[in-house]
Short mmCIF file of C-alpha atoms in Angstrom, two decimals:
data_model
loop_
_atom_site.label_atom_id
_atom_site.label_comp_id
_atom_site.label_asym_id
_atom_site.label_seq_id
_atom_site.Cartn_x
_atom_site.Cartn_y
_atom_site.Cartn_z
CA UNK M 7 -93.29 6.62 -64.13
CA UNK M 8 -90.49 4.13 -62.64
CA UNK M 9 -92.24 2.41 -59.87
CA UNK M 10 -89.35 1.48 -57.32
CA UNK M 11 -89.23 -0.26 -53.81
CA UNK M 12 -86.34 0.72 -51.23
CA UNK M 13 -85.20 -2.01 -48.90
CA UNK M 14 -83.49 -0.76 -46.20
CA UNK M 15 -84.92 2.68 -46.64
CA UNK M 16 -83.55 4.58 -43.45
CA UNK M 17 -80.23 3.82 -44.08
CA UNK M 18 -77.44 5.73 -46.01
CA UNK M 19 -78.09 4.41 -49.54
CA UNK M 20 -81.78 4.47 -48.58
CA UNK M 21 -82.33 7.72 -47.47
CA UNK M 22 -80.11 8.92 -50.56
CA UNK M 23 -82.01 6.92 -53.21
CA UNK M 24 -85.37 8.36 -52.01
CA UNK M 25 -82.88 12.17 -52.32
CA UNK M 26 -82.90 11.33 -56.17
CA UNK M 27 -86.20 9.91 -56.32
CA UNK M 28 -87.32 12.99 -54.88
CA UNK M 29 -85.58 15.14 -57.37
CA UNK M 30 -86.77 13.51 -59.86
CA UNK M 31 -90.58 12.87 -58.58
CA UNK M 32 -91.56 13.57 -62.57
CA UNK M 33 -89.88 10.13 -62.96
CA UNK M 34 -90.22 7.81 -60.27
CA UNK M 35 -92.53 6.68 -57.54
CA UNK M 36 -92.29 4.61 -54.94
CA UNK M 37 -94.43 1.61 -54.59
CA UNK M 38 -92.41 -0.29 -51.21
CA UNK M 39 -89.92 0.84 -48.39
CA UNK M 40 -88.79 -1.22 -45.87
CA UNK M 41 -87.06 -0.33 -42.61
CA UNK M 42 -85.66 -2.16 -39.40
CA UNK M 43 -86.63 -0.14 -36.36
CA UNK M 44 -86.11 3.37 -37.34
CA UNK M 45 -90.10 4.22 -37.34
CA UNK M 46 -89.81 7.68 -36.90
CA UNK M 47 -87.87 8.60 -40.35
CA UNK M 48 -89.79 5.67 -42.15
CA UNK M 49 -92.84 7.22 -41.37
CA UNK M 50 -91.47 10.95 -42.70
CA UNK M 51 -90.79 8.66 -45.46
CA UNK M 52 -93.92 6.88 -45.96
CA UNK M 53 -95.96 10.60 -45.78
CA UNK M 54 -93.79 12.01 -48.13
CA UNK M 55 -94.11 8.95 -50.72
CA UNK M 56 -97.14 7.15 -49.61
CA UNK M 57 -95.36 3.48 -51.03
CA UNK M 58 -98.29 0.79 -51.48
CA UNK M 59 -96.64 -1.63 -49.24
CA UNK M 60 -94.13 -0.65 -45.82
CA UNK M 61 -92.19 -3.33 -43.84
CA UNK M 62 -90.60 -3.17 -40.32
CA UNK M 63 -88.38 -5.10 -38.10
CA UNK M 64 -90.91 -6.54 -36.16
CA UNK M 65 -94.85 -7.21 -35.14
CA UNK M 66 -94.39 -4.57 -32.42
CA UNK M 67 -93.31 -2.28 -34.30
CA UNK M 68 -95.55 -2.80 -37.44
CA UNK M 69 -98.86 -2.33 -34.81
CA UNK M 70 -97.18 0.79 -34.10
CA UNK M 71 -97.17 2.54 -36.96
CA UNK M 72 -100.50 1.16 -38.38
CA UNK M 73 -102.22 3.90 -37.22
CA UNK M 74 -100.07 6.57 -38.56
CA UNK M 75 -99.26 5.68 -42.01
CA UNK M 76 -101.48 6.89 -44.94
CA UNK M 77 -104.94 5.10 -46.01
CA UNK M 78 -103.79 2.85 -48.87
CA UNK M 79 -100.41 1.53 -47.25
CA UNK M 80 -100.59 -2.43 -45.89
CA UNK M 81 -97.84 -2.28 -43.34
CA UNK M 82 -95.65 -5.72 -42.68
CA UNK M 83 -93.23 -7.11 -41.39
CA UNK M 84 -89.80 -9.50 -40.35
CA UNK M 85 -88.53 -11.58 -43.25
CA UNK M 86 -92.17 -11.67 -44.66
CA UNK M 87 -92.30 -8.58 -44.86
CA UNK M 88 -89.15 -7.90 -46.63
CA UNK M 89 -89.98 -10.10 -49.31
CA UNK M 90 -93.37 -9.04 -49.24
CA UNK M 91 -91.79 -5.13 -50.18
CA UNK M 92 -89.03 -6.89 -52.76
CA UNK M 93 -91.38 -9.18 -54.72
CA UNK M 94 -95.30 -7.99 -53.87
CA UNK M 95 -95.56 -4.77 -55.78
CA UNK M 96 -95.74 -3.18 -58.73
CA UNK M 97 -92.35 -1.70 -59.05
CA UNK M 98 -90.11 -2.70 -61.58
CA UNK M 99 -86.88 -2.27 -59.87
CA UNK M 100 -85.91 -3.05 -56.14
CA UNK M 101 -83.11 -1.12 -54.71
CA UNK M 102 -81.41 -3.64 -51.91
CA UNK M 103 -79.89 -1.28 -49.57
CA UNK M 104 -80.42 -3.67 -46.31
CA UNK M 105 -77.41 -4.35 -44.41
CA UNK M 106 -76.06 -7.94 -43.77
CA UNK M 107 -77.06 -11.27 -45.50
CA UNK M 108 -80.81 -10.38 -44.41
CA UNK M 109 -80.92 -9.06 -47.76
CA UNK M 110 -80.33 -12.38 -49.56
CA UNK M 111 -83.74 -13.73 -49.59
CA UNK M 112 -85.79 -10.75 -50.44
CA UNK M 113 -83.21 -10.17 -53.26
CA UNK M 114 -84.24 -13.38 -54.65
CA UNK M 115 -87.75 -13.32 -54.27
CA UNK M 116 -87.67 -9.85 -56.23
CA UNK M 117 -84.92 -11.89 -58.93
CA UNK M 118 -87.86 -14.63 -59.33
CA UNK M 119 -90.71 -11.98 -59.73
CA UNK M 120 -89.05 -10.32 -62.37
CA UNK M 121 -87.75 -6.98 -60.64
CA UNK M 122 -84.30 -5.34 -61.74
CA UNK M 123 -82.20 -5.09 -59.25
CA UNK M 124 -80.55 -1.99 -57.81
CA UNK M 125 -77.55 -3.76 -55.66
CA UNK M 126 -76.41 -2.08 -52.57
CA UNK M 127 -76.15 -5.02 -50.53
CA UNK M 128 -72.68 -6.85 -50.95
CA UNK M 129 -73.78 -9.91 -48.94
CA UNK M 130 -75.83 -11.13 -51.28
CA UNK M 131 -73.58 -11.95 -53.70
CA UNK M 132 -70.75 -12.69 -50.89
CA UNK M 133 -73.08 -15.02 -49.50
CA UNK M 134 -74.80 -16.81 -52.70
CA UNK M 135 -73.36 -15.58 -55.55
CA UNK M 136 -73.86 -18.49 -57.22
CA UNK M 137 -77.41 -18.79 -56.58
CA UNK M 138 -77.77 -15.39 -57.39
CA UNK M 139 -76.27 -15.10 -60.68
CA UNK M 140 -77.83 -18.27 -61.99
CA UNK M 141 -81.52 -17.25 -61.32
CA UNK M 142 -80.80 -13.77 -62.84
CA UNK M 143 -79.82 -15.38 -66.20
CA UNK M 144 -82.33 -17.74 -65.62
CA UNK M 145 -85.19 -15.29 -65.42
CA UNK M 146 -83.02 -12.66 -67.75
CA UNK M 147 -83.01 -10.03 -64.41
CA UNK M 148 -80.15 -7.31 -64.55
CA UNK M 149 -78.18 -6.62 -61.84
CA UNK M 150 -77.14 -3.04 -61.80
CA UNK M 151 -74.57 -2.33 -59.11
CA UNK M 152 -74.78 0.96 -56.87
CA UNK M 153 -71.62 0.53 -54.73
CA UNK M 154 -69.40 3.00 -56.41
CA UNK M 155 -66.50 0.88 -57.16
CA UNK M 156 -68.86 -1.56 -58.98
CA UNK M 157 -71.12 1.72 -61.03
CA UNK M 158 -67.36 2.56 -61.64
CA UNK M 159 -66.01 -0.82 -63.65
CA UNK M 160 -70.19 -1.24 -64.95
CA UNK M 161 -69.97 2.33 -66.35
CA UNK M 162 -66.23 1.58 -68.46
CA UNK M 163 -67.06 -1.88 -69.52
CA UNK M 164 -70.12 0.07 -71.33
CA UNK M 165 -69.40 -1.26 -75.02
CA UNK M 166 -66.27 -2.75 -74.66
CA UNK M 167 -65.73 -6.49 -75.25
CA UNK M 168 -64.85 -8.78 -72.12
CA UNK M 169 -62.69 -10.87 -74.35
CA UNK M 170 -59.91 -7.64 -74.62
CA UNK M 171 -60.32 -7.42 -70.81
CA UNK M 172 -56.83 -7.91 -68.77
CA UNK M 173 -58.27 -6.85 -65.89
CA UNK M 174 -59.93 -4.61 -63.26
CA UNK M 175 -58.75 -2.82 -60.09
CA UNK M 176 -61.16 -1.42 -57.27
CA UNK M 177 -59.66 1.68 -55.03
CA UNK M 178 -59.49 1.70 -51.72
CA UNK M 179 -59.84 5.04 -49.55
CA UNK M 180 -57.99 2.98 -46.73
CA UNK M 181 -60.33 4.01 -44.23
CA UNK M 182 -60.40 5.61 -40.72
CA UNK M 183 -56.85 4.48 -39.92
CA UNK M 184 -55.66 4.45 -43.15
CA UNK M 185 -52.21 5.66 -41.84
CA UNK M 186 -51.83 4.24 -38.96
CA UNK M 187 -49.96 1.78 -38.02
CA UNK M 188 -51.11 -2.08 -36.52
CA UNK M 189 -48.98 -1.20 -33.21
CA UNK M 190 -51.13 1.83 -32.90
CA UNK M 191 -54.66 0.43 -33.79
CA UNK M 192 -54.19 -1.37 -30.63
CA UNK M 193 -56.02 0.92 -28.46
CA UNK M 194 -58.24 2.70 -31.22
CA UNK M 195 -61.89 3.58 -30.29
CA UNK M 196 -65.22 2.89 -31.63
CA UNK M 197 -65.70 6.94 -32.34
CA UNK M 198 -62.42 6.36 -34.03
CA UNK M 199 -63.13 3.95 -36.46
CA UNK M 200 -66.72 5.88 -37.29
CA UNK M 201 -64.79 9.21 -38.47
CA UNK M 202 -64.45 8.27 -42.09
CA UNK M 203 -62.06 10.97 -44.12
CA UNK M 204 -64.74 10.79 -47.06
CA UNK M 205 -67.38 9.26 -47.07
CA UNK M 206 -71.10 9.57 -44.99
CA UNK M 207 -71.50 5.86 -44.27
CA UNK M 208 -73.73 3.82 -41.59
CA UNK M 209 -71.65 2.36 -38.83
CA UNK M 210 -71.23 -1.34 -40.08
CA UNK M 211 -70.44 -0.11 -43.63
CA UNK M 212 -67.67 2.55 -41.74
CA UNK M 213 -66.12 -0.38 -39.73
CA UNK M 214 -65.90 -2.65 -42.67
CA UNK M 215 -63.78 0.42 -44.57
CA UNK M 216 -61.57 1.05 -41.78
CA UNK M 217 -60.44 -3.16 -41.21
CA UNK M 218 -60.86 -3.61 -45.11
CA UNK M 219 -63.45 -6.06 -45.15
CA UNK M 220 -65.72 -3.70 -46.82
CA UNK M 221 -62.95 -4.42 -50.39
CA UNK M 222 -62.90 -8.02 -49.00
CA UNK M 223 -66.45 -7.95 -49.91
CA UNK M 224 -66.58 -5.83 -52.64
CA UNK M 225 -63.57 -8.15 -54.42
CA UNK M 226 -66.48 -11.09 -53.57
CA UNK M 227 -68.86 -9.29 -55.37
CA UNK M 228 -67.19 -8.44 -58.24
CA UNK M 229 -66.30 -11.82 -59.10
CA UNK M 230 -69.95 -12.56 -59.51
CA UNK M 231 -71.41 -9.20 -61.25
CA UNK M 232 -68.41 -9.29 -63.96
CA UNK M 233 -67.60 -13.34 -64.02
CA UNK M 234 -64.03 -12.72 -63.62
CA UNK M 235 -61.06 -14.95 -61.48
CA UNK M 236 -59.94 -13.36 -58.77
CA UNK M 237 -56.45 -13.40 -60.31
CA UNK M 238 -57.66 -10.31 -62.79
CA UNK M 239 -59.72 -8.57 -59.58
CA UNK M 240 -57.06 -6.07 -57.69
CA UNK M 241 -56.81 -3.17 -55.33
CA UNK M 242 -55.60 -0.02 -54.86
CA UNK M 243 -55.58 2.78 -51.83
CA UNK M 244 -56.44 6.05 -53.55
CA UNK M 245 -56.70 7.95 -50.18
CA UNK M 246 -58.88 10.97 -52.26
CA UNK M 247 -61.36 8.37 -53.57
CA UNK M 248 -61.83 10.42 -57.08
CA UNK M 249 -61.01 7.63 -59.39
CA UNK M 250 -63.59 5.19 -58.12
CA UNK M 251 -62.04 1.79 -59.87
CA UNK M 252 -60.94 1.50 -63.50
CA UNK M 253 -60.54 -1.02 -66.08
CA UNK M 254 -57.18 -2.39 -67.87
CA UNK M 255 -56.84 -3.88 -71.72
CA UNK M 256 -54.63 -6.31 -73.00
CA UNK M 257 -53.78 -3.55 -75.14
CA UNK M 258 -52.72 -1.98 -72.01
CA UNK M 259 -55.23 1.50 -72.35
CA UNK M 260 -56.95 2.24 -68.61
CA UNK M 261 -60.47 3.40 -68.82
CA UNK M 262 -61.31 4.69 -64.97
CA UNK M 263 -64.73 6.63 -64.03
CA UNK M 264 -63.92 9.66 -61.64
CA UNK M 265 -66.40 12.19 -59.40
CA UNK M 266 -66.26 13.56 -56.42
CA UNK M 267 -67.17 11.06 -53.69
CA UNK M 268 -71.11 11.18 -53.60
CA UNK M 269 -73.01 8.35 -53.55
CA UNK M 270 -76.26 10.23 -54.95
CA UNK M 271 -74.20 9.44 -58.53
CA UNK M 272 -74.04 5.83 -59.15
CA UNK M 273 -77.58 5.33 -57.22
CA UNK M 274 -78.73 7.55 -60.17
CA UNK M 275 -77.12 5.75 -62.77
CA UNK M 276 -78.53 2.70 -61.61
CA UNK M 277 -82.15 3.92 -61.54
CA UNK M 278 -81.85 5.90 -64.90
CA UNK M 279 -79.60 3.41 -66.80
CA UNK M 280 -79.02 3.06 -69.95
CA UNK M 281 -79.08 7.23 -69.35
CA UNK M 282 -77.99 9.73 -67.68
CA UNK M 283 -79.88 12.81 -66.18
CA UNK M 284 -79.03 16.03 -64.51
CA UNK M 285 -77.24 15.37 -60.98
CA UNK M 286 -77.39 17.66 -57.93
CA UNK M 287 -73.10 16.41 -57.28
CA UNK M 288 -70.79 18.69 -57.20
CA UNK M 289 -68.70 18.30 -60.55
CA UNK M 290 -65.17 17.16 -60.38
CA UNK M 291 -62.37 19.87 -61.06
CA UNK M 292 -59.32 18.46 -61.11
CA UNK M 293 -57.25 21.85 -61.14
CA UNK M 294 -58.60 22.11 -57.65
CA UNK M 295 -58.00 18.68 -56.25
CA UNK M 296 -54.06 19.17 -57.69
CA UNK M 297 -52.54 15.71 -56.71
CA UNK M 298 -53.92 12.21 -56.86
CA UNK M 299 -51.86 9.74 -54.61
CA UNK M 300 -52.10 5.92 -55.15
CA UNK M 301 -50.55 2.77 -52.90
CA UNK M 302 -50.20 -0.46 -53.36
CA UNK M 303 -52.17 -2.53 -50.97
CA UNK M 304 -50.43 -4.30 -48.14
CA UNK M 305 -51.97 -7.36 -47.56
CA UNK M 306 -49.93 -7.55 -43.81
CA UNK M 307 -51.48 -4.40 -42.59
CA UNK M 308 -55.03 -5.12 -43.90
CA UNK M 309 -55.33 -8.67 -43.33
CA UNK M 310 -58.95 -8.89 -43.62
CA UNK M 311 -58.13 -7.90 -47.21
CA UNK M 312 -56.15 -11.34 -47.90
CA UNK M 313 -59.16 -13.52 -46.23
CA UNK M 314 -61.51 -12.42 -48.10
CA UNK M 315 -59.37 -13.27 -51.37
CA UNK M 316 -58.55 -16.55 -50.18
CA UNK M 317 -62.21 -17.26 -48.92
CA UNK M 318 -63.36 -15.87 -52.31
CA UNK M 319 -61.14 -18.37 -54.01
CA UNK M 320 -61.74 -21.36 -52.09
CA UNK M 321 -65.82 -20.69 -53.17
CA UNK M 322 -68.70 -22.48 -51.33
CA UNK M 323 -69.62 -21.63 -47.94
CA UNK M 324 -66.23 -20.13 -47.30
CA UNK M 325 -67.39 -16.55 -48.27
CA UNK M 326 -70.55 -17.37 -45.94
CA UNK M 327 -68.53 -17.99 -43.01
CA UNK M 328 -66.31 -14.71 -43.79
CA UNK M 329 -69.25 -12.52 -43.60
CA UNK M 330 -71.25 -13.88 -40.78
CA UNK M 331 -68.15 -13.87 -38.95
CA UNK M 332 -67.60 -10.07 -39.21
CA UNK M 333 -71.11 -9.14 -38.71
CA UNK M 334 -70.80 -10.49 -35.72
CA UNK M 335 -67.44 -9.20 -34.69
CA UNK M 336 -68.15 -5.96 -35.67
CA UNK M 337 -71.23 -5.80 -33.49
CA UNK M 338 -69.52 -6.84 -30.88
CA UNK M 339 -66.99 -4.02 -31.62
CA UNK M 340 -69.49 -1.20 -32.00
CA UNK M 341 -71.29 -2.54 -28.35
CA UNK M 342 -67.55 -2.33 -27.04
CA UNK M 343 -67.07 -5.90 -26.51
CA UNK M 344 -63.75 -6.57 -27.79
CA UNK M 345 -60.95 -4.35 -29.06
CA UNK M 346 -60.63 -2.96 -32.92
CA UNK M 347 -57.93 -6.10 -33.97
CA UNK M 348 -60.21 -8.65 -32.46
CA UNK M 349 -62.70 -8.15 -34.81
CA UNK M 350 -59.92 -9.92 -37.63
CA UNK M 351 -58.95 -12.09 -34.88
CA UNK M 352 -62.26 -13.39 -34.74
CA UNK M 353 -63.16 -13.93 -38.46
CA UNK M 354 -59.17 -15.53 -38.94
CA UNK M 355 -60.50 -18.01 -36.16
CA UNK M 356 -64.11 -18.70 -37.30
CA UNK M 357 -62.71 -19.51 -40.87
CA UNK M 358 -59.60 -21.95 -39.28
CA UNK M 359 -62.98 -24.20 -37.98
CA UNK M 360 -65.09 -23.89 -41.35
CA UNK M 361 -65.66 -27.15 -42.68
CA UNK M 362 -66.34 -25.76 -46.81
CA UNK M 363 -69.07 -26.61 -48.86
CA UNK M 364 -68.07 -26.23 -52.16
CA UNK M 365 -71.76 -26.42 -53.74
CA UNK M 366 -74.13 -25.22 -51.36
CA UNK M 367 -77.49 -25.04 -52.14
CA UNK M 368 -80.12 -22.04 -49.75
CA UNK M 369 -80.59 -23.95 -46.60
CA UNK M 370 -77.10 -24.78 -46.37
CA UNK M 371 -76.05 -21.58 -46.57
CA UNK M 372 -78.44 -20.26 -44.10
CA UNK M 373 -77.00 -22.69 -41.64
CA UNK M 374 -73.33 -21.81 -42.15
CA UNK M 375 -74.44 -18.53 -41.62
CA UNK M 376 -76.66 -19.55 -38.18
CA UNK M 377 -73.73 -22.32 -37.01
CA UNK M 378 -70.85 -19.13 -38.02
CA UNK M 379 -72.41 -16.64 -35.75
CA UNK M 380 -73.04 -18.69 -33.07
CA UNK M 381 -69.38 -19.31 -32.98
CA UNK M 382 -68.29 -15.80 -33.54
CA UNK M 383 -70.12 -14.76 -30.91
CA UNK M 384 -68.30 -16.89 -28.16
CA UNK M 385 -64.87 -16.28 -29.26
#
């Protein structure tokens, strides 16, 4: 048995990780989940599983649900708590599904005790990549993506040499507005931008895909799970999101991993790697789908897109400041603050302030972060 912990358990990936888990129940258990405030599904979850250890959001909350969880299960809580699901337990492998950069130090108190990780949560690389990377090699920790367009270049680099690499590319659905144009995103609503054409996402996550961010982050990321430039890191709308993201040799082949768009896939390959089991997906016929379309991404109508790039190449704190920024902005969007194209008004603002640090070691970055939201959130 494959004892796992689920941070972020309630959410999307969560909820779909502990849909394989319980398909497979033969092979896995799970020995932490940890929520925000959802109680109500985190306890379904916590009867169905009975984990060792449960975190919530807060101390309210955890008092809560004391009473209601199984005998056996220490309920926590906050920060604490997180880390005290990622890095307390048994399991061997900690799938990071929390949203934002609260997943950064949990992820790295699960690095340091060992755990393999099961990486669903872009900010922490975005955020610390660095720091990440470096304790992972240091205490010889994989880190086995689960976002599809990173399973995707994972799964054809399998046995291929890095040195005959010319490059990778990471497809873009284009999101909610995907053709629209910027004159007519001006009045766009918040149920708008949630009605994804493919994918079942959480709201953040949906936002992010629809302004572009979400690749923005995702181009972060794979500069830090793969070690390449950003020069050989590009991207490419694929409105049907069937290839996932493929890889290109100097001998000029293309190796590309396709499926029907499901995350239940790559969260499987990550728990089961180096194999590969029997998947409830639908399989992929390509008769039926007919046509694949492809564009090249325009960097004027997704500017969000070029930040990111330019805040991934500048390094330091930069990428900080990018993500703390949108968090923010798209709160602010979602509680109906500001307008859709405010939200890369915003984060093109916070950045012309950010005073980089090139090196920056935790606390730094935490304070970027702390300084970078306080600032998004008066503009």
């Amino acid at each position: 048995m494959k004892k796992i912990s689920v941070l972020g358990s309630t959410g999307s990936i969560g909820t779909q990780t502990l849909d394989v888990v319980a398909k497979h129940s033969d092979h896995f258990q799970i020995d932490g989940l940890a929520a925000g405030t959802n109680t109500a599904l985190l306890l379904d979850q916590v009867r169905q599983f009975k984990p060792r250890k449960v975190s919530v959001g807060s101390r309210e909350l955890a008092e809560q649900i004391k009473t209601e969880v199984p005998e056996g299960t220490e309920v926590f809580y906050g920060d604490q708590g997180l880390i005290e699901v990622a890095a307390g337990t048994d399991a061997e492998m900690v799938v990071t599904a929390v949203m934002g950069s609260l997943g950064l130090p949990s992820t790295l108190a699960a690095i340091e005790a060992g755990k393999t990780i099961g990486l669903a949560n872009k900010e922490t690389l975005v955020t610390a990549g660095h720091l990440v990377t470096a304790l992972a090699a240091k205490k010889g920790v994989k880190l086995l993506p689960i976002d599809s367009e990173h399973s995707a270049i994972f799964q054809c680099l399998n046995g291929e040499s890095r040195k005959d690499l010319a490059g990778i590319t990471l497809t873009a659905s284009g999101g909610s507005f995907r053709d629209r144009t910027r004159e007519e995103l001006k009045h766009v609503t918040v149920e708008d931008a949630l009605k994804h054409p493919n994918w079942s996402m959480g709201a953040k996550i949906t936002i992010d895909s629809a302004t572009m961010v979400n690749k923005g982050l995702e181009v972060i990321e794979a500069h830090w799970l793969f070690g390449l430039p950003y020069e050989q890191i590009n991207v490419l709308q694929h409105p049907e999101s069937i290839i996932h993201s493929f890889v290109e040799f100097k001998d000029t082949s293309i190796i590309a991993q396709l499926g029907n768009p499901d995350m239940r896939v790559p969260i499987q390959y990550a728990l089961t790697y180096p194999e590969r089991w029997e998947s409830p997906s639908q399989r992929l016929s390509l008769a039926e789908v007919g046509r694949l379309n492809f564009r090249e991404m325009d960097f004027e109508r997704f500017p969000c897109l070029r930040l990111a790039y330019d805040c991934g190449k500048m390094g330091g704190t930069a990428t900080t400041a990018f993500n703390a920024a949108n968090e923010v902005a798209v709160a602010r969007f979602l509680r109906r603050e500001i307008s859709f194209l405010q939200i890369e008004d915003i984060i093109e603002r916070v950045l012309d302030q950010h005073h980089n640090i090139s090196e920056p070691e935790l606390a730094e970055i935490e304070a970027c972060d702390k300084r970078t939201r306080e600032t998004a959130a008066k503009l």
